[in-house]
Amino acid sequence: MTVERGQKYLHIRSIPLLLILAVGVLLYQIWIFAVYQRAYNDRTGVFFGPQLVVEQVFLDSPLRTGDVILKIGDLDVDDHLLRPFYWLRQFAEPQFAAQPNPGAEYTVLRDGTEQRIYVPWQDYQALPLLWRGGALWVIGGVMIIVALILISGKGRDLATRLISLGFIFAGLNQINNLIRAASANMAVAWAWFFIPIDAISVWLAFSLLLHALLLFPEKKAPLLRFPWLPWLIHLFTPVASIAAGFLFGGDTLLDRRNAMFAVANPLMMVELALALAALAHTYFTSHRSGVRNQIRWILLGLILALIPWILFYAVPSLLFNVTWLPLSLVNLPLLLVPIAFMVSIFRFGLMDVDRFMNRTLVYALTGGALVLLYFLVLLIARDLLPQVNGQPNHFWAGIVATIVLFVIFNPLRIRTQQFVNRFFYKEQRDFALMLRDVGRQLSVTVMQDDVYNLLTHDVSQRLGLTSARILLPNDGRCAYVDRENTMCISSDSLLIPWLCDHRDPLVVHERDRLPEEIAQAVEPLLAAEGELCLALMQRNTLLGVYVFGAKNSGDLFTREEVNNLDLLGHQAAAALYNAQLYETLQDYNRSLEARVAERTSQLEAERDRLNTIIQNITDALVVTDPATKIVLANPAFADIVGIPVDQLLAVPLVTVLSSEVLARLIETASAYPGQVQMQNMAGEALGDREEIEGMVFKVSACGLVERGLTDQVVPLPDDVPDVSVSGVIIVLQDITHEQAVDRMKTDFISMVSHELRTPLTSVIGFVRLIQKMFEQELVPRINESDRRGYWAVERITENFKIIIGEGERLTRLINDVLDIAKMESGKSEWSRNEVSFQEIIDTAVSGMQTLSLQKNLPIQVKVQDRLPVVTVDRDRMVQVMTNLLGNALKFTSEGEIVVRARSIDGQTPHTPAVLRSLKTPGAPDMWLWVSVEDTGVGIPPEKFSQVFEKFKQISNTLGYAARGTGLGLPICREIVERHGGRIWVESTVGVGSTFSFVIPVEEQGAITSNLSPSGTV
């Protein structure tokens, strides 16, 4: 398994495993407590060094601190320590268990002499046990609880999982040490379990700490270059320690353990040093906002927690094989480590860490200096004051020392504060002083540009910020944007109303405390490296948004600095308001003087620009008057007709292009002014010039009316009588290449589909044959007791179904491709007959009944009593209705589907807007209007134009994945348009969609359908 695959596997599986491991350690803690409550023991804390040394005893114990236990009864404490349950079985022998008062004779080495001492055994009560191991108990429990909090809150982050795992092993190590801290005989009895867990937990705790700090708060370069480095970190200390134990540890287990930790302790100190070095490197090199504040929490917690452990436990045990303080006592400060990491990971109190560290350093240094000064004054005063009864006068010496401390305390604290600020916070700037200077400059600045530059560039430079931006109102997609267009707040963002309502400074890195929707709205500010956001309010109007970037040093703003910047925001709002008023007055005065000249210049520029566009567009353009005489033409049109532009003016268009099709198109455009009439025409239909033979043109024509009319309604309503048409504008666009490409695409798709259909049919047939043979020949041979065999049969049968289903789906796709290819190429056969559309609707609804019942979606059919007879291809129209119903069912999860149909008069005011594009001379007046309405997810308006494109899948904003071939709606459009109609869609996201189409009705009249006009499926 590669490193990447292993990390991915651990990423998926680690969170539940960590939770199980943490809970297991807590259960282990409870088990130890229960064991000591029930078992008889000597209540003596010991230290495992080269020998078993007494570390803690109660006052009534015959043992003393520092005694070396050699034997318990007649058994050497070095014998069979790693043999499971060996000592427990020995303690069950008569020499231990048969005594009226449980106990044993201990052979100890005291002051260099060997002694035999009888040590009574008794069971632990709760309070003495908590007194002896309470510190280890609390530390271990706190570490496990912190690990659980980190896993549940930030478990998706690899560094957090590593830190949590490290805390779990550290907590396990603390809890495991309860065994040896509470009883010597129980420590020996459970040494086979205690010693391996003790070694493994402490090794992994340090290596996991190093691994985590190479990732947190930023990934370090060694991990990027050497991805296998973490495995080396975790394996090196255990392997080296075990090797040292076997090579240099002697014959006894305690000697080997001592040799192992003689190597492991320096290596763990190196790992700790490397971890601290990684943190220090990130601290001095990273400029990402908040990273330095996170590291300060961690370093403060590590230093305060590990100094007692290093000085009073690890170093003495390494050098002298003894400890100066009990482990339970020196481990108490370790509580600060998980707490500091948790605060850092959750980014809690990052703005307050500087104040906390500053005061901690000041009072720690001041307190240390006062203690030293107190003892110094006490010694001097004791020697200077007269003696009492031949003894130094300690009382008055103490009084003098106390008075000196009282006098010197405040000056010493001030000097210490100055020293700390100069040494530890030399990069920190005096925000209050600088902002007072900025406020004075704002009071005398009236030009908006000067105010803007002062509040952005000058403020960012003076305060040492990466940026300072003012987002001003904007009429475009962005409601507020800065002048450099580097930061934008969209018009639909919830951040704007929130700022108006709250008006408090918004600290970006504390967005987790905001409502979820507001936290999401803050993300653009975070992406633009914004750190603090202020609303510039004046007279209940939001003038702008003041966004401050992070400090160049990477430190976060303190609470005091945020308050100072908030005051600056109030001053900035007033200055911007005054500057805007001043510039508005200036602009109004200037605009009065320049308006006429500017308007004249604009008209001239518009005329020149329009003439330039007309003369240089590649499409041919010609404009005629009401008599169809040419009044304007561009060079592209002149190239088509082969006549210079100056010779075309006042010439009838029919003499230049003698095309009956073009004449009818112009006639239609004149009859319906304001509506664009389009038609594709071959070059041969436009004239007999060789230059345009074989070319295809897209011809667009539109009738021109007076400006006063077109300003009212476009397109014009039907009831406008005798509108005067001032001419017709015709545009000829060369689409020869597009037509050729479309034919090539259609031919290619058709060829590929033909080539795929035959082998695909064979594949499906063979799969069905194999399935049949499998079910007839192999399945009966499977023994009923063979569970694995039946499981394999089920899997194979399911795979057969999948293959057949996917094959049939691909067959439908190929059929759809061939259908639409035939339709587009004109090779499709159409069988048009008179038919009642009620029958078509009922047939389609019956075909979708099964799917409707499966999804519990009723299909309502609501048609008028008398539907007209239509001349259509019945099967094609059933295909249209089936596709529309299938789409409605596919994208609707609840509600209903409604099918409506009625005949309409194309001349009435209630005519659908799409019918205007179908109005041509001779077009029928009666139309059949059919619609399929659903209550599904809906389609965004900007996607309407893509709905009827081939192979286009429209994804929506509500999470529904697009499914299908993307050909159903294009086929519907092709069928409807072949029948002289149009199809369109109306939709609202989250409400539903309505697909409608109209087809012309012949003049034969209408019939009454024998089927029910409405119903429910």
Coordinates of N, CA, C and O in Angstrom, one line a residue, residues 351-472:
M351 N -7.8 36.6 19.8 CA -7.5 38.0 19.9 C -7.1 38.4 21.3 O -6.7 39.5 21.6
D352 N -7.3 37.5 22.3 CA -7.0 37.8 23.7 C -5.7 37.1 24.1 O -5.3 37.4 25.3
V353 N -5.1 36.3 23.3 CA -3.9 35.6 23.7 C -2.7 36.5 24.0 O -2.0 36.3 24.9
D354 N -2.6 37.6 23.2 CA -1.5 38.5 23.4 C -1.6 39.2 24.8 O -0.7 39.3 25.5
R355 N -2.9 39.6 25.1 CA -3.1 40.2 26.4 C -2.8 39.2 27.5 O -2.2 39.6 28.5
F356 N -3.3 38.0 27.3 CA -3.0 37.0 28.4 C -1.5 36.7 28.6 O -1.0 36.7 29.7
M357 N -0.8 36.5 27.4 CA 0.6 36.2 27.5 C 1.4 37.4 28.1 O 2.3 37.3 28.8
N358 N 0.9 38.6 27.6 CA 1.6 39.8 28.1 C 1.5 39.9 29.6 O 2.5 40.1 30.3
R359 N 0.3 39.8 30.1 CA 0.1 39.9 31.6 C 0.8 38.7 32.3 O 1.3 38.9 33.4
T360 N 0.7 37.5 31.7 CA 1.4 36.4 32.3 C 2.9 36.6 32.5 O 3.5 36.4 33.5
L361 N 3.5 37.1 31.4 CA 4.9 37.4 31.4 C 5.3 38.5 32.4 O 6.2 38.4 33.2
V362 N 4.5 39.5 32.4 CA 4.7 40.7 33.3 C 4.7 40.2 34.7 O 5.6 40.5 35.5
Y363 N 3.6 39.6 35.1 CA 3.4 39.2 36.5 C 4.3 38.0 36.9 O 4.7 38.0 38.1
A364 N 4.7 37.2 36.0 CA 5.6 36.1 36.3 C 7.0 36.7 36.6 O 7.6 36.3 37.6
L365 N 7.4 37.6 35.7 CA 8.8 38.2 35.9 C 8.7 39.1 37.1 O 9.7 39.1 37.9
T366 N 7.7 39.8 37.3 CA 7.6 40.7 38.4 C 7.6 39.9 39.7 O 8.3 40.2 40.7
G367 N 6.8 38.8 39.7 CA 6.7 37.9 40.9 C 8.0 37.3 41.2 O 8.5 37.2 42.4
G368 N 8.7 36.8 40.2 CA 10.0 36.2 40.4 C 11.0 37.2 41.0 O 11.8 36.9 41.9
A369 N 11.0 38.4 40.4 CA 11.9 39.4 40.9 C 11.6 39.8 42.3 O 12.5 40.0 43.2
L370 N 10.3 39.9 42.7 CA 9.9 40.2 44.0 C 10.3 39.2 45.0 O 10.7 39.5 46.1
V371 N 10.2 37.9 44.6 CA 10.6 36.8 45.5 C 12.1 36.9 45.8 O 12.6 36.8 46.9
L372 N 12.9 37.0 44.7 CA 14.4 37.2 44.9 C 14.7 38.4 45.8 O 15.6 38.3 46.6
L373 N 14.0 39.5 45.5 CA 14.3 40.7 46.2 C 13.9 40.6 47.7 O 14.6 41.1 48.6
Y374 N 12.8 39.9 47.9 CA 12.4 39.7 49.3 C 13.4 38.9 50.1 O 13.8 39.3 51.2
F375 N 13.9 37.8 49.5 CA 14.9 37.0 50.2 C 16.2 37.8 50.4 O 16.9 37.7 51.4
L376 N 16.6 38.6 49.4 CA 17.8 39.4 49.5 C 17.7 40.5 50.6 O 18.6 40.6 51.5
V377 N 16.5 41.2 50.6 CA 16.3 42.2 51.7 C 16.2 41.5 53.0 O 16.7 42.0 54.1
L378 N 15.6 40.3 53.1 CA 15.4 39.6 54.3 C 16.8 39.3 54.9 O 17.1 39.4 56.1
L379 N 17.7 38.8 54.0 CA 19.1 38.4 54.5 C 19.8 39.6 55.0 O 20.5 39.6 56.0
I380 N 19.8 40.7 54.2 CA 20.5 41.9 54.6 C 20.0 42.5 55.9 O 20.7 42.9 56.8
A381 N 18.6 42.6 56.0 CA 18.0 43.2 57.2 C 18.3 42.4 58.4 O 18.5 42.9 59.5
R382 N 18.3 41.1 58.2 CA 18.5 40.2 59.4 C 19.9 40.4 59.9 O 20.1 40.3 61.2
D383 N 20.9 40.7 59.1 CA 22.2 40.9 59.6 C 22.4 42.3 60.1 O 23.3 42.5 61.0
L384 N 21.6 43.3 59.6 CA 21.8 44.7 60.1 C 21.0 45.0 61.3 O 21.5 45.8 62.2
L385 N 19.9 44.4 61.5 CA 19.1 44.6 62.7 C 19.7 44.0 63.9 O 20.3 42.9 63.8
P386 N 19.4 44.6 65.1 CA 20.0 44.0 66.4 C 19.4 42.6 66.6 O 18.2 42.4 66.3
Q387 N 20.2 41.7 67.2 CA 19.7 40.4 67.4 C 18.9 40.4 68.7 O 19.0 41.2 69.6
V388 N 18.0 39.4 68.8 CA 17.1 39.2 69.9 C 17.5 37.9 70.6 O 17.4 36.8 69.9
N389 N 18.0 37.9 71.8 CA 18.4 36.7 72.5 C 19.5 36.0 71.7 O 19.5 34.7 71.7
G390 N 20.3 36.7 71.1 CA 21.4 36.1 70.4 C 21.0 35.4 69.0 O 21.8 34.8 68.4
Q391 N 19.7 35.7 68.6 CA 19.3 35.1 67.3 C 18.9 36.3 66.4 O 18.5 37.3 66.8
P392 N 19.0 36.0 65.1 CA 18.6 37.1 64.1 C 17.1 37.4 64.3 O 16.3 36.6 64.6
N393 N 16.8 38.7 64.1 CA 15.5 39.3 64.3 C 14.7 39.0 63.0 O 14.6 39.9 62.1
H394 N 14.1 37.8 62.8 CA 13.4 37.5 61.6 C 12.1 38.3 61.5 O 11.7 38.6 60.3
F395 N 11.5 38.6 62.6 CA 10.2 39.3 62.5 C 10.4 40.7 61.8 O 9.7 41.0 60.8
W396 N 11.3 41.5 62.4 CA 11.4 42.8 61.9 C 12.1 42.8 60.5 O 11.9 43.7 59.7
A397 N 12.9 41.8 60.3 CA 13.5 41.7 58.9 C 12.4 41.4 57.9 O 12.4 42.0 56.8
G398 N 11.4 40.6 58.3 CA 10.3 40.3 57.4 C 9.5 41.6 57.1 O 9.0 41.8 56.0
I399 N 9.3 42.4 58.2 CA 8.5 43.6 58.1 C 9.3 44.6 57.1 O 8.6 45.2 56.2
V400 N 10.6 44.7 57.3 CA 11.3 45.6 56.4 C 11.3 45.1 54.9 O 11.1 45.9 54.0
A401 N 11.4 43.8 54.7 CA 11.4 43.3 53.4 C 10.0 43.5 52.7 O 9.9 43.9 51.6
T402 N 8.9 43.4 53.5 CA 7.6 43.6 53.0 C 7.4 45.0 52.6 O 6.8 45.4 51.6
I403 N 7.9 46.0 53.5 CA 7.7 47.4 53.1 C 8.5 47.7 51.9 O 8.0 48.5 51.0
V404 N 9.7 47.2 51.7 CA 10.4 47.4 50.5 C 9.7 46.9 49.3 O 9.6 47.6 48.2
L405 N 9.1 45.7 49.4 CA 8.3 45.2 48.3 C 7.1 46.0 47.9 O 6.8 46.3 46.8
F406 N 6.4 46.6 49.0 CA 5.3 47.4 48.8 C 5.7 48.7 48.0 O 4.9 49.2 47.2
V407 N 6.8 49.3 48.4 CA 7.2 50.5 47.7 C 7.7 50.3 46.3 O 7.4 51.1 45.4
I408 N 8.3 49.2 46.1 CA 9.0 49.0 44.8 C 8.0 48.2 43.8 O 8.3 48.2 42.6
F409 N 6.9 47.7 44.2 CA 6.1 46.9 43.4 C 5.6 47.6 42.1 O 5.8 47.1 41.0
N410 N 5.0 48.8 42.2 CA 4.4 49.4 41.1 C 5.5 49.9 40.1 O 5.4 49.6 38.9
P411 N 6.6 50.5 40.5 CA 7.6 50.9 39.6 C 8.3 49.7 38.9 O 8.6 49.7 37.7
L412 N 8.4 48.6 39.7 CA 9.0 47.4 39.1 C 8.0 46.8 38.0 O 8.5 46.3 37.0
R413 N 6.7 46.8 38.3 CA 5.8 46.3 37.3 C 5.8 47.1 36.0 O 5.7 46.6 34.9
I414 N 5.9 48.5 36.2 CA 5.9 49.3 35.0 C 7.2 49.0 34.2 O 7.1 48.9 32.9
R415 N 8.3 48.9 34.8 CA 9.6 48.6 34.1 C 9.5 47.3 33.4 O 10.0 47.1 32.3
T416 N 8.9 46.3 34.1 CA 8.8 45.0 33.6 C 7.9 45.0 32.3 O 8.2 44.3 31.3
Q417 N 6.8 45.8 32.4 CA 5.9 45.9 31.3 C 6.6 46.5 30.1 O 6.5 46.0 28.9
Q418 N 7.4 47.5 30.3 CA 8.2 48.1 29.2 C 9.2 47.1 28.6 O 9.4 47.1 27.4
F419 N 9.8 46.4 29.5 CA 10.8 45.4 29.0 C 10.1 44.3 28.1 O 10.6 44.0 27.1
V420 N 8.9 43.8 28.6 CA 8.2 42.8 27.9 C 7.7 43.3 26.5 O 7.9 42.7 25.5
N421 N 7.2 44.6 26.5 CA 6.7 45.1 25.2 C 7.9 45.3 24.3 O 7.7 45.1 23.1
R422 N 9.0 45.8 24.8 CA 10.2 46.0 23.9 C 10.8 44.8 23.4 O 11.2 44.7 22.2
F423 N 10.8 43.7 24.2 CA 11.5 42.5 23.8 C 10.6 41.5 23.1 O 11.0 40.9 22.1
F424 N 9.4 41.4 23.6 CA 8.5 40.4 23.0 C 7.5 40.9 22.0 O 6.9 40.2 21.1
Y425 N 7.2 42.2 22.1 CA 6.1 42.8 21.2 C 6.7 44.1 20.5 O 6.0 45.1 20.4
K426 N 7.9 43.9 20.0 CA 8.5 45.1 19.3 C 7.8 45.4 18.0 O 8.0 46.5 17.4
E427 N 7.1 44.4 17.3 CA 6.4 44.6 16.1 C 5.1 45.3 16.3 O 4.4 45.7 15.3
Q428 N 4.6 45.3 17.5 CA 3.3 45.9 17.8 C 3.3 47.4 17.7 O 4.2 48.1 18.2
R429 N 2.3 48.0 17.0 CA 2.2 49.4 16.8 C 1.2 50.0 17.7 O 0.2 49.4 18.1
D430 N 1.3 51.3 18.0 CA 0.4 52.0 18.8 C -0.8 52.5 17.9 O -0.7 53.6 17.3
F431 N -1.8 51.7 17.9 CA -3.0 52.0 17.0 C -3.6 53.3 17.5 O -4.0 54.1 16.6
A432 N -3.8 53.5 18.8 CA -4.5 54.6 19.3 C -3.8 55.9 18.8 O -4.5 56.9 18.3
L433 N -2.5 56.0 18.9 CA -1.8 57.2 18.5 C -1.9 57.4 17.0 O -2.2 58.6 16.6
M434 N -1.7 56.4 16.2 CA -1.8 56.6 14.8 C -3.2 56.9 14.3 O -3.4 57.7 13.4
L435 N -4.2 56.3 14.9 CA -5.6 56.6 14.5 C -6.0 58.0 14.9 O -6.8 58.6 14.2
R436 N -5.5 58.5 16.0 CA -5.8 59.9 16.3 C -5.2 60.9 15.3 O -5.8 61.8 14.9
D437 N -4.0 60.5 14.8 CA -3.4 61.3 13.7 C -4.3 61.3 12.4 O -4.5 62.3 11.7
V438 N -4.8 60.1 12.1 CA -5.6 59.9 10.9 C -6.9 60.7 11.1 O -7.4 61.3 10.1
G439 N -7.5 60.7 12.3 CA -8.7 61.4 12.5 C -8.5 62.9 12.3 O -9.4 63.6 11.8
R440 N -7.4 63.4 12.8 CA -7.1 64.9 12.5 C -7.1 65.2 11.1 O -7.6 66.2 10.6
Q441 N -6.4 64.3 10.3 CA -6.4 64.6 8.8 C -7.7 64.4 8.2 O -8.1 65.2 7.2
L442 N -8.6 63.5 8.7 CA -9.9 63.4 8.1 C -10.7 64.7 8.3 O -11.6 65.0 7.4
S443 N -10.6 65.3 9.4 CA -11.4 66.5 9.7 C -11.1 67.7 8.8 O -11.9 68.6 8.7
V444 N -10.0 67.7 8.0 CA -9.6 68.8 7.1 C -9.6 68.3 5.7 O -9.2 69.1 4.8
T445 N -10.1 67.1 5.4 CA -10.1 66.6 4.0 C -11.5 66.6 3.5 O -12.4 66.0 4.2
V446 N -11.8 67.2 2.3 CA -13.1 67.3 1.8 C -13.3 66.5 0.5 O -14.4 66.1 0.1
M447 N -12.3 66.3 -0.3 CA -12.4 65.6 -1.6 C -12.5 64.1 -1.3 O -11.7 63.5 -0.5
Q448 N -13.4 63.4 -2.0 CA -13.7 62.0 -1.8 C -12.4 61.2 -2.1 O -12.1 60.2 -1.4
D449 N -11.7 61.5 -3.2 CA -10.5 60.7 -3.6 C -9.5 60.8 -2.5 O -8.8 59.8 -2.1
D450 N -9.3 62.0 -1.9 CA -8.3 62.2 -0.8 C -8.8 61.4 0.4 O -7.9 60.8 1.1
V451 N -10.1 61.4 0.7 CA -10.6 60.7 1.9 C -10.4 59.2 1.6 O -9.9 58.4 2.5
Y452 N -10.7 58.7 0.4 CA -10.5 57.3 0.1 C -9.1 56.9 0.2 O -8.8 55.8 0.8
N453 N -8.1 57.6 -0.3 CA -6.7 57.3 -0.3 C -6.2 57.3 1.2 O -5.4 56.4 1.6
L454 N -6.7 58.3 2.0 CA -6.2 58.3 3.3 C -6.7 57.1 4.1 O -6.0 56.5 4.9
L455 N -8.0 56.7 3.9 CA -8.5 55.6 4.6 C -8.1 54.2 4.1 O -8.3 53.2 4.8
T456 N -7.5 54.2 3.0 CA -7.1 52.9 2.4 C -5.6 52.8 2.4 O -5.0 52.1 3.3
H457 N -4.9 53.5 1.5 CA -3.5 53.3 1.4 C -2.7 53.8 2.6 O -1.8 53.1 3.2
D458 N -3.1 55.0 3.1 CA -2.3 55.6 4.2 C -2.6 54.7 5.5 O -1.6 54.5 6.3
V459 N -3.8 54.4 5.8 CA -4.1 53.6 7.0 C -3.4 52.2 7.0 O -2.8 51.8 8.0
S460 N -3.4 51.6 5.8 CA -2.8 50.2 5.7 C -1.3 50.3 5.9 O -0.7 49.5 6.6
Q461 N -0.6 51.4 5.4 CA 0.8 51.6 5.6 C 1.2 51.9 7.1 O 2.1 51.4 7.6
R462 N 0.4 52.8 7.7 CA 0.7 53.3 9.0 C 0.5 52.2 10.0 O 1.2 52.0 11.0
L463 N -0.6 51.4 9.8 CA -0.9 50.3 10.8 C -0.2 49.0 10.5 O -0.4 48.0 11.2
G464 N 0.5 48.9 9.4 CA 1.2 47.7 9.0 C 0.2 46.6 8.6 O 0.4 45.4 9.0
L465 N -0.8 46.9 7.8 CA -1.8 45.9 7.4 C -1.5 45.5 5.9 O -0.9 46.3 5.1
T466 N -2.0 44.4 5.6 CA -1.8 43.9 4.2 C -2.7 44.8 3.2 O -2.3 45.0 2.1
S467 N -3.8 45.2 3.7 CA -4.7 46.1 2.9 C -5.7 46.7 3.8 O -6.0 46.4 4.9
A468 N -6.3 47.8 3.2 CA -7.5 48.5 3.8 C -8.4 48.9 2.7 O -7.9 49.7 1.8
R469 N -9.6 48.4 2.6 CA -10.4 48.7 1.5 C -11.7 49.3 1.9 O -12.2 48.9 3.0
I470 N -12.3 50.2 1.1 CA -13.6 50.7 1.3 C -14.5 50.3 0.2 O -14.2 50.6 -1.0
L471 N -15.5 49.5 0.4 CA -16.5 49.0 -0.6 C -17.6 50.0 -0.7 O -18.4 50.1 0.3
L472 N -17.8 50.6 -1.8 CA -18.8 51.6 -2.0 C -20.0 51.0 -2.8 O -19.8 50.0 -3.5

